[in-house]
Coordinates of C-alpha atoms in Angstrom, one line a residue:
M1 CA 82.9 97.1 123.2
K2 CA 85.6 99.7 124.1
Y3 CA 89.1 99.3 122.8
L4 CA 92.2 101.1 123.8
V5 CA 94.4 101.4 120.5
L6 CA 97.9 102.1 120.9
L7 CA 100.0 103.5 118.1
I8 CA 103.6 102.1 118.6
G9 CA 106.5 104.1 117.1
D10 CA 106.3 105.1 113.6
G11 CA 105.9 101.8 112.1
D12 CA 107.1 102.0 108.5
M13 CA 106.9 105.7 108.5
P14 CA 110.3 107.5 108.9
P15 CA 110.7 109.8 112.1
W16 CA 108.2 112.7 111.9
S17 CA 111.0 115.3 112.0
T18 CA 112.5 114.1 108.9
L19 CA 109.2 114.4 106.8
T20 CA 108.6 117.3 104.5
E21 CA 105.5 119.3 105.1
E22 CA 103.6 117.7 102.4
E23 CA 104.4 114.2 103.9
Q24 CA 103.4 115.4 107.3
G25 CA 100.1 116.9 105.9
A26 CA 99.5 113.6 104.1
A27 CA 99.9 111.6 107.3
M28 CA 97.8 114.2 109.2
Q29 CA 95.2 113.6 106.4
R30 CA 95.1 109.9 107.3
F31 CA 94.3 110.7 110.8
A32 CA 91.4 113.0 109.8
D33 CA 90.2 110.2 107.6
F34 CA 90.1 107.9 110.4
D35 CA 88.2 110.3 112.5
A36 CA 85.6 110.9 109.6
A37 CA 85.3 107.1 109.0
C38 CA 84.5 106.6 112.7
E39 CA 82.0 109.4 112.8
A40 CA 80.3 108.3 109.8
R41 CA 79.9 104.7 111.0
E42 CA 76.9 103.9 113.1
G43 CA 77.7 102.6 116.7
V44 CA 81.3 103.8 116.5
Q45 CA 82.5 106.6 118.6
I46 CA 85.9 108.1 119.6
L47 CA 86.1 108.7 123.1
G48 CA 89.6 109.9 123.5
G49 CA 93.0 110.1 121.7
E50 CA 96.1 112.2 121.6
A51 CA 99.4 112.1 120.0
L52 CA 102.3 111.5 122.9
G53 CA 105.5 113.4 123.1
E54 CA 108.9 111.6 122.8
G55 CA 109.7 108.6 125.2
A56 CA 112.6 110.6 126.7
A57 CA 109.9 113.0 127.9
A58 CA 108.0 110.4 129.8
T59 CA 108.4 110.0 133.5
V60 CA 107.9 106.6 135.1
M61 CA 106.4 106.5 138.6
T62 CA 106.9 103.3 140.7
T63 CA 105.4 102.8 144.2
R64 CA 106.9 100.0 145.9
S65 CA 106.8 99.5 149.7
G66 CA 104.9 102.7 150.1
K67 CA 107.6 104.7 148.4
V68 CA 107.1 106.7 145.3
T69 CA 109.9 106.8 143.0
L70 CA 109.9 109.0 139.8
T71 CA 112.3 108.3 136.9
E72 CA 113.0 110.2 133.7
G73 CA 112.3 108.5 130.5
P74 CA 110.3 105.7 129.2
Y75 CA 109.4 102.7 131.3
A76 CA 111.7 100.3 129.1
E77 CA 114.4 101.2 126.5
A78 CA 112.8 100.3 123.1
V79 CA 113.6 100.9 119.3
E80 CA 110.0 102.1 119.0
G81 CA 108.1 104.2 121.5
L82 CA 104.3 104.7 122.0
G83 CA 103.3 107.6 119.7
G84 CA 99.7 108.0 120.7
Y85 CA 96.4 106.4 121.5
Y86 CA 92.8 106.3 120.8
L87 CA 90.0 105.1 123.1
V88 CA 87.3 103.8 120.7
E89 CA 83.7 102.2 121.1
V90 CA 82.9 99.9 118.3
P91 CA 80.3 97.0 117.9
D92 CA 83.3 94.6 117.5
L93 CA 86.9 94.1 116.8
D94 CA 86.3 93.4 113.1
V95 CA 84.8 96.8 112.7
L96 CA 87.8 98.5 114.5
V97 CA 90.3 96.6 112.4
E98 CA 88.8 97.9 109.3
L99 CA 88.5 101.5 110.5
L100 CA 92.1 101.4 111.5
T101 CA 93.5 100.8 108.2
A102 CA 92.8 104.4 107.4
L103 CA 95.6 105.4 109.6
P104 CA 99.4 105.8 108.8
P105 CA 101.4 102.7 108.8
Y106 CA 101.9 102.1 112.5
D107 CA 102.5 98.9 114.5
I108 CA 99.1 98.9 116.4
Q109 CA 98.3 97.5 119.8
I110 CA 94.5 96.9 120.4
N111 CA 93.3 96.1 123.8
P112 CA 89.7 95.6 125.1
V113 CA 88.7 97.8 127.9
V114 CA 87.4 95.4 130.7
D115 CA 84.1 96.4 132.6
P116 CA 84.7 95.6 136.2
M117 CA 81.0 95.6 137.0

């Protein structure tokens, strides 16, 4: 089963720019640990993933009545923004939840990917 994992805001972590180099390194190590745990687990594959820029750098595109409108900034004002994502293939949700505990303390949204065929 494929899942899109959304890393929401910084969870319990302070903003990245306020962390020391050592704290940033420790957080990055947790991402590396997650990657390694996925690689070591049979039937698990990270299909994609990236850290995302600040919400203020986002562009929202709407298409209504055949007209395209671009707006600077995030889709909705929120205290926490989307910090990054993973697209992961795993045997089931329980395995994914177990693996995600290796990541830094984010609020995490997990969405199953629907196969339209």
